[in-house]
Amino acid sequence: MNADRLPPVAPEVTATLVENLSPRLRKRLDAAVTKLGARTTRRDGDTVTIEVDDETELRLHAPGGVVATTDAITCGCLLAPACVHRAAAACAAPAADLAPELVDRPTAEVPAPASVTDLAAASATAPASETDPASVTEGTSETDRTPVTAPASATDRTPVTDRAPTPTLDSASSPEVASPDQRAAADALWSAGAAVLEAGVDGAGAVTQSALLRAAHTARLRQLPRASGAALSVVTLLRAARAGDPSYRTADLVTALAELLGTAHRVGTSSGAELAAVRGRARRPYSPDGSLRLYGLFTEPVVTDSGHGGVRTWVAGSDGRLFTVGDVAPGGVGRALGVADRAVRLGDSALTHRELGRAGLAVAGATVSPDGRLGAGKGVKAVTARGAAWTEPPLAALWETPPSEQAARALRSTSRYADPDGGGSDLLFLDVELLGAVRESGGSCLLARCAGGVPVRLTVADDDPALAHRDNVTLLAAAPGTRLRIIGRLVPAPHPRLTLLACSHPSGEGTIDLGFDRLRRADLPDPTAPVHPAPPRPGGSGAHSPLYLLERRVEQTVPAGRAALGMLGDVTAETRRIRRAGLPTAAGLLTALCASAARRDRDLFGRLLPADTDGFATHWLAAARYTAAVAESLCSAAWEPTQEGAR
């Protein structure tokens, strides 16, 4: 039985069913989940039926697509409703995130938009050169983003159980602080996350997950949607890891756990604007943006591990802001290929997504989400307008920003712990000279040189053979010396790296959507190319950094828990190597992390006391956030111009 065939279950439903089990049945819960996963299911409208055995059926009723109450899960066995089957079914099903979806409606009253005819006429007569390149921004403002800083040492954090109560601030001008209920909810999230670190993936079964789900539900009720969402992400990744999902990556669970623990801690220490960012927002409404003149950039296929497929078309406003128009739904790569030639769902436009990537739109009554998605509400009107070449204003301004500044901006968007409402874009716009293919441990990629003499590795955005990415990059690698204008998505790494999404045509006329359009050998100026054994520069100052020694220990904790890290023994050799590389803080964090993992105190009679899960979680969080911050700094430094390029 595939978990995706079961309807999502509300977190509080799963938590309640598990909590109501007797201690004996809780011990059998993980085995029951596994056993239930081998049973067949059938769907009849809003009801999914699981055949527990030849005589017993288990039903999940999901009106509206979500199992929202405990009574919606029924079992026909003799022990029902106190049986283990109901809880096992809830644990086997996906956890429902009951946060409202993006709502396409204005948040304030705005004047009626101008007619589309008037708007199109005005846009046709307005010279494109009026755009000020200096005003180019990405998406929405990032002024409300809370900077992420790694603690200098693990001792900087006061244990959750020892926090002093926050004094009441009576002044109207005093910054807002978290309420006692919110602090209690954050403490529960911290404890649940620390328990996952203690047990590791192997020990974090259904009971541990239900504690996380209960804490997530409470946090949602206490207006802490960001922390609640992080807890649900941890549960989803734990289930994927335990089920052997091929798309699971330990690094993703490390990030989710660090986000959960870090956010839970900051609830009690933040105030004012920082607290608002830590709380997050359950609803991210589309807000009115008046009239927009948009210019198409490119269209990319979107194919997810969950089986969804579609397209995302990127457009830019006359002020340089980036927006997207998407169409993604269940269907995989086949749907992505088909949707690309369907009409865009925006106003009265008859343009397809691929046509919009090269044309323009005049939009009246536009609504925009915080991450730059254009709304398609009833009040939105749009007509086709003239587009612009990448070398013409206003699009040309996107390529005028130095690569190092673009990389720094993209890093703020792709940071593992970025504010979810921070907005911004992870796209880079570069003028490059192709150098040919370069071998890597995982295969090969296309090497190019951008402004400042910086060597950039250009990789395939999607390896699916139905898409054109792989064939196009292979052909481009056979044309060294070719100069192109490209658009790529930043890949955080200690060397400059992008996934290649679009480029100008090698002939200099038109553009190529590398996921859909297929280049031919006749389009290339040179049919042969050398294969470089290594790039001209070894990848920047972080290419040989021993930071991975600390990162490895952080990741090792997640699969097997604290005890596995405590058995490592002496790490003096590793810390010495890290110190020689100029990273004394990393060395101190590694020493403290391993010592905390191995520490077990005894009472006066020599009996082992319970492990200090809070203390270990504190050291682990400090190490995880530190490695992420240093890795981002190394990535940013790698994009600085070389000495040769500066000349």
XYZ file of C-alpha atoms in Angstrom:
647
model
C 0.000 0.000 0.000
C 1.402 3.346 -1.030
C 0.958 6.065 1.621
C 0.072 8.513 -1.168
C -3.108 6.456 -1.789
C -4.366 7.310 1.698
C -6.032 10.658 2.407
C -4.082 13.123 4.577
C -4.882 12.916 8.275
C -4.983 15.969 10.536
C -2.057 15.978 13.012
C -4.305 16.129 16.075
C -6.238 13.075 14.872
C -3.098 10.957 14.632
C -1.800 12.238 17.965
C -5.104 11.528 19.740
C -5.395 7.994 18.379
C -1.836 7.146 19.431
C -2.234 8.732 22.851
C -5.396 6.676 23.482
C -3.579 3.369 22.934
C -2.590 1.269 25.898
C 1.172 0.924 26.604
C 1.061 -2.628 25.253
C -0.467 -1.559 21.947
C 1.950 1.348 21.582
C 4.798 -1.148 21.514
C 3.087 -2.934 18.638
C 2.258 0.240 16.687
C 5.300 0.381 14.394
C 4.840 -3.266 13.417
C 1.151 -2.604 12.772
C 2.013 0.341 10.495
C 4.386 -1.848 8.474
C 1.858 -4.678 8.275
C -0.909 -2.331 7.209
C 1.310 -0.975 4.463
C 1.222 -4.365 2.729
C -2.577 -4.424 2.520
C -4.615 -3.442 -0.507
C -6.760 -0.318 -0.572
C -9.689 0.894 -2.619
C -11.289 4.299 -2.920
C -14.990 5.044 -3.170
C -15.612 8.779 -3.309
C -14.380 10.341 -0.069
C -13.820 6.970 1.615
C -10.706 4.809 1.420
C -10.997 1.193 2.570
C -8.079 -0.967 3.735
C -8.468 -4.746 3.945
C -6.927 -5.604 7.318
C -7.673 -9.320 6.737
C -10.245 -11.454 4.968
C -12.987 -10.447 7.396
C -11.967 -6.994 8.640
C -12.005 -3.657 6.870
C -10.649 -0.305 7.982
C -12.223 2.852 6.578
C -10.926 6.411 6.390
C -13.597 9.020 5.660
C -12.118 12.206 4.200
C -14.836 14.714 3.265
C -13.035 17.593 1.632
C -9.950 15.424 1.123
C -8.733 15.389 4.760
C -9.491 13.075 7.687
C -10.342 15.754 10.250
C -11.790 13.792 13.208
C -10.993 10.571 15.046
C -14.494 9.254 14.308
C -13.676 9.420 10.593
C -11.409 6.371 10.971
C -13.419 3.220 11.712
C -12.393 -0.405 12.053
C -14.463 -3.591 11.943
C -12.315 -5.680 14.288
C -13.555 -6.902 17.669
C -11.284 -4.534 19.651
C -12.471 -1.386 17.876
C -12.459 1.478 18.602
C -9.577 0.759 21.025
C -7.660 -1.291 18.449
C -4.232 -0.560 17.059
C -5.472 -0.535 13.454
C -6.998 2.954 13.583
C -3.813 4.516 14.948
C -1.701 2.547 12.467
C -3.760 3.832 9.544
C -3.399 7.414 10.743
C 0.369 6.959 11.111
C 0.646 5.420 7.638
C -1.221 8.281 5.965
C 0.367 11.637 5.079
C 0.133 14.353 7.708
C -2.248 17.091 6.603
C -1.056 20.660 6.810
C -4.243 22.522 7.585
C -2.719 25.932 6.868
C -4.944 27.785 4.401
C -3.738 27.855 0.833
C -2.682 31.056 -0.861
C -5.762 33.195 -1.247
C -6.090 35.259 -4.379
C -7.851 38.302 -3.022
C -6.823 41.854 -2.162
C -6.024 42.660 1.430
C -7.160 46.263 1.124
C -9.516 48.331 -0.952
C -7.868 49.745 -4.071
C -9.139 51.998 -6.821
C -10.680 50.305 -9.811
C -7.994 49.444 -12.353
C -7.732 51.136 -15.673
C -9.252 49.307 -18.595
C -7.056 46.791 -20.332
C -7.342 48.728 -23.596
C -6.033 51.913 -21.991
C -3.303 50.001 -20.205
C -2.129 48.275 -23.370
C -2.087 51.557 -25.262
C -0.094 53.238 -22.525
C 2.394 50.393 -22.388
C 2.877 50.444 -26.137
C 3.786 54.121 -26.144
C 5.945 54.098 -23.009
C 9.627 53.768 -23.947
C 11.272 50.749 -22.391
C 14.383 52.826 -21.707
C 12.579 54.582 -18.863
C 13.534 51.684 -16.615
C 16.184 52.592 -14.086
C 18.687 49.713 -13.912
C 19.581 50.727 -10.390
C 16.049 49.969 -9.245
C 16.124 46.312 -10.269
C 14.896 44.144 -7.405
C 13.865 40.527 -7.104
C 10.316 39.622 -6.142
C 9.226 41.284 -2.926
C 11.103 43.332 -0.381
C 13.481 41.522 1.942
C 13.603 44.204 4.599
C 11.608 42.094 7.052
C 13.888 39.075 6.850
C 15.447 38.098 10.153
C 19.173 37.425 9.697
C 20.331 33.957 10.706
C 23.436 33.857 12.823
C 25.090 30.787 14.250
C 25.893 30.945 17.973
C 29.576 31.239 18.786
C 29.295 28.417 21.267
C 26.715 25.945 22.393
C 26.644 27.464 25.860
C 25.027 30.640 24.561
C 21.577 29.063 24.793
C 19.768 28.823 28.105
C 18.110 25.383 28.435
C 14.423 25.486 27.707
C 13.477 24.187 31.148
C 15.461 26.920 32.911
C 14.185 29.948 31.033
C 13.372 32.903 33.246
C 9.907 34.336 32.728
C 9.800 37.280 30.382
C 8.944 40.497 32.268
C 5.666 42.132 31.376
C 6.124 45.252 29.286
C 3.451 47.809 30.042
C 4.629 50.593 27.768
C 2.719 50.901 24.528
C 6.012 51.500 22.735
C 7.637 48.308 24.090
C 8.214 45.547 21.512
C 5.786 42.661 21.519
C 6.933 39.439 23.190
C 5.613 35.889 23.020
C 2.681 35.000 25.248
C 3.023 32.323 27.958
C 0.933 29.937 25.836
C 3.249 30.462 22.875
C 6.313 29.871 25.017
C 4.770 26.670 26.369
C 3.979 25.505 22.822
C 7.551 26.292 21.751
C 8.909 24.326 24.715
C 6.808 21.331 23.677
C 8.163 21.568 20.120
C 11.727 21.786 21.455
C 11.231 18.698 23.630
C 9.702 16.718 20.759
C 12.535 17.697 18.419
C 15.155 16.845 21.037
C 13.541 13.421 21.442
C 13.983 12.799 17.700
C 17.683 13.663 17.975
C 18.011 11.367 20.975
C 16.400 8.398 19.212
C 17.506 9.005 15.622
C 15.529 7.887 12.585
C 15.750 4.236 13.625
C 14.152 4.947 17.002
C 11.735 7.709 16.024
C 8.727 5.513 15.394
C 5.032 6.282 15.399
C 4.905 7.221 19.098
C 7.722 9.759 18.765
C 6.116 11.131 15.613
C 2.747 11.496 17.336
C 4.381 13.661 20.010
C 5.669 15.913 17.239
C 2.226 16.021 15.635
C 0.589 16.958 18.935
C 3.149 19.722 19.472
C 2.629 20.925 15.881
C -1.139 21.095 16.377
C -0.759 23.032 19.626
C 1.686 25.435 17.992
C -0.795 26.055 15.177
C -3.505 26.891 17.708
C -1.077 29.244 19.494
C -0.411 31.182 16.267
C 3.038 29.701 15.594
C 2.573 28.421 12.020
C 6.265 28.528 11.089
C 7.298 26.206 13.917
C 4.253 24.015 13.324
C 5.142 23.650 9.660
C 8.718 22.730 10.560
C 7.441 19.968 12.869
C 5.235 18.555 10.103
C 8.230 18.582 7.752
C 10.238 16.576 10.281
C 7.451 13.993 10.560
C 7.155 13.700 6.775
C 10.914 13.207 6.379
C 11.065 10.698 9.242
C 8.390 8.610 7.547
C 10.189 8.829 4.216
C 13.458 7.723 5.818
C 11.879 4.789 7.650
C 10.029 3.700 4.499
C 13.196 3.757 2.371
C 11.888 6.470 0.050
C 14.562 6.959 -2.645
C 13.976 10.736 -2.664
C 14.872 11.048 1.029
C 18.114 12.868 1.888
C 19.611 13.046 5.366
C 20.620 16.664 4.745
C 16.934 17.588 4.332
C 16.078 16.121 7.735
C 19.067 17.905 9.290
C 17.755 21.206 7.924
C 14.188 20.512 9.045
C 15.271 19.537 12.569
C 17.517 22.583 12.899
C 14.701 24.816 11.652
C 12.319 23.272 14.188
C 14.696 23.564 17.144
C 15.956 27.016 16.159
C 12.477 28.435 15.653
C 11.203 26.916 18.910
C 14.111 28.477 20.797
C 13.704 31.910 19.199
C 10.030 32.147 20.188
C 11.096 32.711 23.783
C 13.975 35.072 23.023
C 12.572 37.266 20.221
C 10.448 40.379 20.288
C 8.962 42.881 17.899
C 9.634 42.370 14.198
C 11.916 39.401 14.855
C 9.148 37.638 16.761
C 6.740 38.254 13.873
C 9.197 36.558 11.492
C 9.673 33.654 13.916
C 5.934 33.165 14.270
C 5.438 33.124 10.517
C 2.104 33.415 8.756
C -0.444 30.667 8.173
C -2.070 32.611 5.356
C -0.048 34.259 2.634
C -2.624 36.264 0.702
C -2.179 37.742 -2.718
C -1.972 41.500 -2.358
C -2.989 44.085 -4.972
C -0.215 45.462 -7.146
C -2.141 47.725 -9.488
C -1.203 47.727 -13.160
C 1.870 45.871 -14.391
C 3.742 45.827 -17.682
C 5.396 42.422 -17.908
C 8.096 41.039 -20.205
C 8.605 37.294 -20.681
C 11.946 35.714 -19.750
C 11.638 31.931 -20.089
C 9.543 28.882 -19.205
C 10.800 25.938 -17.156
C 9.281 22.488 -16.593
C 8.379 21.580 -13.010
C 8.484 17.886 -12.068
C 8.362 16.915 -8.383
C 9.151 13.706 -6.511
C 5.516 13.553 -5.388
C 4.321 12.992 -8.961
C 3.263 16.549 -9.763
C 4.108 18.152 -13.062
C 3.621 21.434 -14.869
C 5.407 24.610 -15.859
C 6.531 27.904 -14.391
C 6.920 30.939 -16.640
C 9.139 33.771 -15.429
C 8.387 37.377 -16.356
C 9.898 40.691 -15.304
C 8.207 43.993 -14.631
C 9.333 47.291 -16.082
C 11.079 47.971 -12.751
C 12.997 44.685 -12.887
C 10.910 42.752 -10.341
C 10.509 39.064 -11.130
C 7.134 37.306 -11.210
C 5.973 33.791 -12.069
C 2.884 32.289 -13.650
C 2.579 28.587 -12.903
C 0.412 25.580 -13.611
C 1.381 22.518 -11.533
C -0.863 19.555 -10.688
C -0.590 15.757 -10.379
C 0.685 14.270 -13.622
C 4.490 14.101 -13.708
C 6.696 14.892 -16.677
C 3.969 14.092 -19.209
C 1.816 16.848 -17.840
C 4.757 19.265 -17.838
C 5.273 18.711 -21.558
C 1.580 19.166 -22.309
C 0.893 22.210 -20.145
C 3.715 24.195 -21.755
C 1.529 24.728 -24.829
C -1.671 25.515 -22.932
C -3.021 29.018 -22.442
C -1.829 30.951 -19.415
C -4.435 31.319 -16.682
C -4.233 35.080 -16.403
C -6.942 37.449 -17.500
C -8.029 37.313 -21.121
C -4.630 36.437 -22.510
C -4.563 33.721 -25.168
C -0.792 33.221 -24.879
C 0.565 29.792 -24.033
C 3.235 29.497 -21.352
C 6.019 29.089 -23.905
C 4.728 32.060 -25.902
C 4.549 34.212 -22.771
C 8.213 33.402 -22.103
C 9.084 35.432 -25.193
C 6.218 37.950 -25.340
C 4.728 40.507 -22.979
C 1.578 41.215 -20.998
C -0.238 44.311 -19.829
C -2.057 43.456 -16.604
C -4.663 45.528 -14.763
C -5.755 44.758 -11.217
C -2.764 42.487 -10.661
C -2.458 40.501 -7.441
C 0.883 39.103 -6.269
C 1.852 36.634 -3.540
C 4.864 37.276 -1.272
C 6.999 34.909 -3.386
C 6.136 36.680 -6.652
C 3.361 34.466 -8.009
C 0.780 36.320 -10.075
C -2.843 35.740 -9.084
C -5.528 34.772 -11.574
C -8.595 36.098 -9.771
C -11.733 37.350 -11.451
C -10.659 40.978 -11.089
C -7.409 40.451 -13.003
C -7.401 41.625 -16.619
C -4.543 40.997 -19.039
C -3.865 41.437 -22.751
C -0.915 40.510 -24.924
C 1.723 43.182 -25.420
C 5.126 43.490 -27.047
C 7.936 41.602 -25.358
C 11.601 42.562 -25.135
C 14.822 40.832 -26.081
C 17.285 40.000 -23.311
C 19.577 42.666 -24.725
C 16.912 45.381 -24.602
C 15.598 47.425 -21.677
C 14.176 46.622 -19.230
C 15.404 42.997 -19.327
C 19.012 43.914 -20.123
C 19.353 45.484 -16.673
C 19.072 42.041 -15.082
C 22.471 41.103 -16.533
C 24.193 44.336 -15.453
C 24.447 43.419 -11.749
C 27.862 41.876 -10.896
C 27.715 38.079 -10.402
C 28.942 38.344 -6.796
C 26.025 40.645 -5.876
C 23.556 38.374 -7.638
C 24.938 35.343 -5.794
C 24.658 37.119 -2.434
C 21.037 38.000 -3.173
C 20.246 34.443 -4.302
C 21.883 33.022 -1.171
C 19.518 35.061 0.975
C 16.667 33.340 -0.845
C 18.088 29.798 -0.802
C 19.427 29.882 2.761
C 18.404 26.771 4.671
C 16.904 28.943 7.382
C 15.623 31.903 5.387
C 12.447 33.628 6.489
C 9.651 31.898 4.522
C 8.047 35.295 3.834
C 11.292 36.950 2.828
C 10.689 36.694 -0.912
C 13.527 37.147 -3.367
C 14.742 34.971 -6.220
C 17.444 32.324 -6.581
C 18.014 33.078 -10.288
C 21.279 34.456 -11.680
C 21.637 36.305 -14.972
C 25.126 35.922 -16.443
C 27.116 36.552 -19.606
C 29.464 33.584 -19.993
C 32.047 32.052 -22.279
C 31.761 28.273 -22.572
C 34.954 26.329 -21.785
C 33.772 22.760 -22.375
C 33.003 19.759 -20.195
C 34.636 19.105 -16.836
C 34.688 15.770 -15.033
C 33.196 15.436 -11.559
C 32.723 12.562 -9.153
C 29.093 12.240 -10.190
C 29.706 12.564 -13.937
C 30.460 15.750 -15.853
C 29.112 19.249 -16.213
C 29.570 22.274 -18.436
C 32.283 24.712 -17.429
C 31.964 28.410 -18.270
C 33.641 31.691 -17.335
C 31.558 34.692 -16.316
C 32.403 38.331 -15.542
C 35.401 38.785 -13.252
C 37.033 35.613 -14.556
C 34.941 33.420 -12.248
C 34.639 29.791 -13.473
C 31.062 28.527 -13.139
C 29.898 24.926 -13.341
C 26.598 24.627 -15.221
C 24.625 21.496 -14.448
C 21.459 19.840 -15.724
C 18.254 21.035 -14.059
C 16.425 17.704 -14.568
C 17.827 14.378 -15.806
C 14.506 13.042 -17.080
C 15.146 11.896 -20.679
C 11.744 13.222 -21.760
C 13.016 16.746 -21.126
C 15.667 18.473 -23.220
C 18.004 19.555 -20.389
C 20.604 16.784 -20.644
C 20.874 16.773 -24.458
C 21.150 20.567 -24.625
C 23.895 20.820 -22.000
C 25.811 18.014 -23.736
C 25.660 19.888 -27.038
C 26.701 23.171 -25.453
C 29.716 21.429 -23.932
C 30.775 20.663 -27.513
C 31.107 24.361 -28.352
C 34.014 25.873 -26.365
C 34.556 29.572 -26.922
C 30.843 30.261 -27.490
C 29.571 33.333 -25.685
C 26.050 33.143 -24.296
C 23.693 35.059 -22.078
C 22.254 32.559 -19.576
C 19.747 32.248 -16.734
C 20.471 29.696 -14.013
C 19.431 28.736 -10.509
C 22.061 29.015 -7.790
C 23.269 25.745 -6.263
C 24.866 26.523 -2.858
C 28.356 25.018 -2.996
C 31.935 26.020 -2.143
C 32.455 26.726 -5.844
C 30.255 28.726 -8.284
C 27.538 26.382 -9.519
C 24.207 26.812 -11.319
C 21.520 24.625 -12.813
C 21.131 25.897 -16.372
C 17.542 26.906 -17.243
C 17.670 29.142 -20.324
C 20.200 30.730 -22.643
C 20.441 32.934 -25.691
C 20.595 31.086 -28.998
C 24.210 30.422 -30.109
C 23.403 32.264 -33.344
C 22.592 35.381 -31.319
C 18.925 35.443 -32.323
C 16.231 34.423 -29.873
C 16.386 32.417 -26.662
C 16.281 28.748 -25.693
C 14.138 27.232 -22.929
C 16.540 24.419 -22.153
C 13.871 22.149 -20.697
C 11.668 22.267 -23.819
C 13.580 23.554 -26.869
C 16.154 21.205 -28.387
C 19.365 22.516 -29.876
C 20.829 20.925 -33.014
C 24.463 20.435 -33.912
C 23.939 22.833 -36.797
C 23.206 25.567 -34.244
C 26.680 25.247 -32.729
C 29.821 26.928 -34.080
C 32.209 24.050 -33.224
C 31.355 20.316 -33.228
C 34.299 19.279 -31.042
C 35.326 20.164 -27.526
C 38.062 19.186 -25.068
C 37.183 17.538 -21.767
C 38.905 19.468 -18.997
C 40.191 17.320 -16.121
C 39.682 20.255 -13.748
C 38.494 23.876 -13.872
C 41.061 26.683 -14.169
C 40.543 27.543 -10.513
C 40.045 24.825 -7.875
C 36.758 26.294 -6.743
C 37.543 29.082 -4.314
C 38.712 29.294 -0.758
C 36.217 26.734 0.495
C 36.998 23.948 -1.985
C 39.253 22.063 0.452
C 37.749 23.279 3.715
C 37.648 20.620 6.469
C 34.261 21.954 7.536
C 32.845 18.661 6.268
C 34.326 16.966 9.341
C 31.826 18.827 11.514
C 29.024 18.515 8.957
C 29.536 14.752 8.885
C 29.094 14.456 12.656
C 25.988 16.618 12.546
C 24.467 14.350 9.886
C 25.549 11.130 11.622
C 23.401 12.014 14.608
C 20.173 11.960 12.624
C 20.026 8.311 11.431
C 21.173 6.607 14.653
C 20.693 9.170 17.428
C 22.873 10.596 20.176
C 24.248 7.239 21.350
C 25.892 6.513 17.988
C 27.758 9.811 18.080
C 28.788 9.168 21.669
C 30.599 5.993 20.643
C 32.956 7.742 18.220
C 35.696 8.104 20.797
C 38.543 10.618 20.512
C 38.124 13.323 17.841
C 41.341 15.176 18.631
C 42.821 14.510 15.193
C 39.755 15.973 13.478
C 39.649 19.063 15.672
C 43.374 19.641 15.124
C 42.878 19.580 11.375
C 39.956 21.993 11.618
C 41.970 24.419 13.760
C 44.852 24.368 11.264
C 42.373 25.497 8.593
C 41.510 28.583 10.676
C 38.152 27.387 12.030
C 38.608 27.315 15.820
C 34.878 27.746 16.472
C 34.111 24.673 14.370
C 36.721 22.710 16.313
C 35.185 23.789 19.618
C 31.685 22.877 18.452
C 32.832 19.415 17.349
C 34.510 18.773 20.699
C 31.465 19.969 22.651
C 29.035 17.990 20.474
C 30.866 14.679 20.847
C 31.461 15.232 24.580
C 27.775 15.969 25.132
C 26.795 12.842 23.190
C 29.071 10.642 25.312
C 28.263 12.215 28.694
C 26.130 10.098 31.038
C 26.167 11.084 34.712
C 25.519 8.692 37.584
C 23.752 9.128 40.907
C 25.234 8.467 44.350
C 24.627 4.730 43.944
C 26.403 4.540 40.583
C 23.233 4.221 38.514
C 23.097 5.955 35.135
C 20.960 9.061 35.099
C 18.779 9.938 32.092
C 20.712 11.553 29.258
C 20.627 15.349 28.991
C 18.599 15.517 25.778
C 18.145 19.292 26.033
C 21.866 19.888 26.411
C 22.752 17.630 23.493
C 20.099 19.240 21.277
C 21.583 22.636 22.126
C 25.082 21.583 21.047
C 23.742 19.905 17.896
C 21.705 22.966 16.902
C 24.718 25.248 17.353
C 26.832 22.979 15.138
C 24.140 22.639 12.467
C 23.499 26.373 12.210
C 27.215 27.165 12.257
C 28.035 24.788 9.396
C 25.167 26.227 7.321
C 26.344 29.803 7.923
C 29.973 29.011 7.064
C 28.967 27.046 3.953
C 26.935 30.024 2.725
C 29.864 32.365 3.400
C 32.203 30.116 1.418
C 29.711 29.990 -1.434
C 29.419 33.782 -1.483
C 33.216 34.221 -1.420
C 33.632 31.834 -4.354
C 31.728 34.266 -6.601
C 34.133 37.144 -5.986
C 36.165 38.144 -9.072
C 39.521 36.432 -9.508
C 42.735 38.460 -9.579
C 43.072 37.748 -13.302
C 39.493 38.831 -13.922
C 39.911 41.997 -11.864
C 42.695 43.122 -14.164
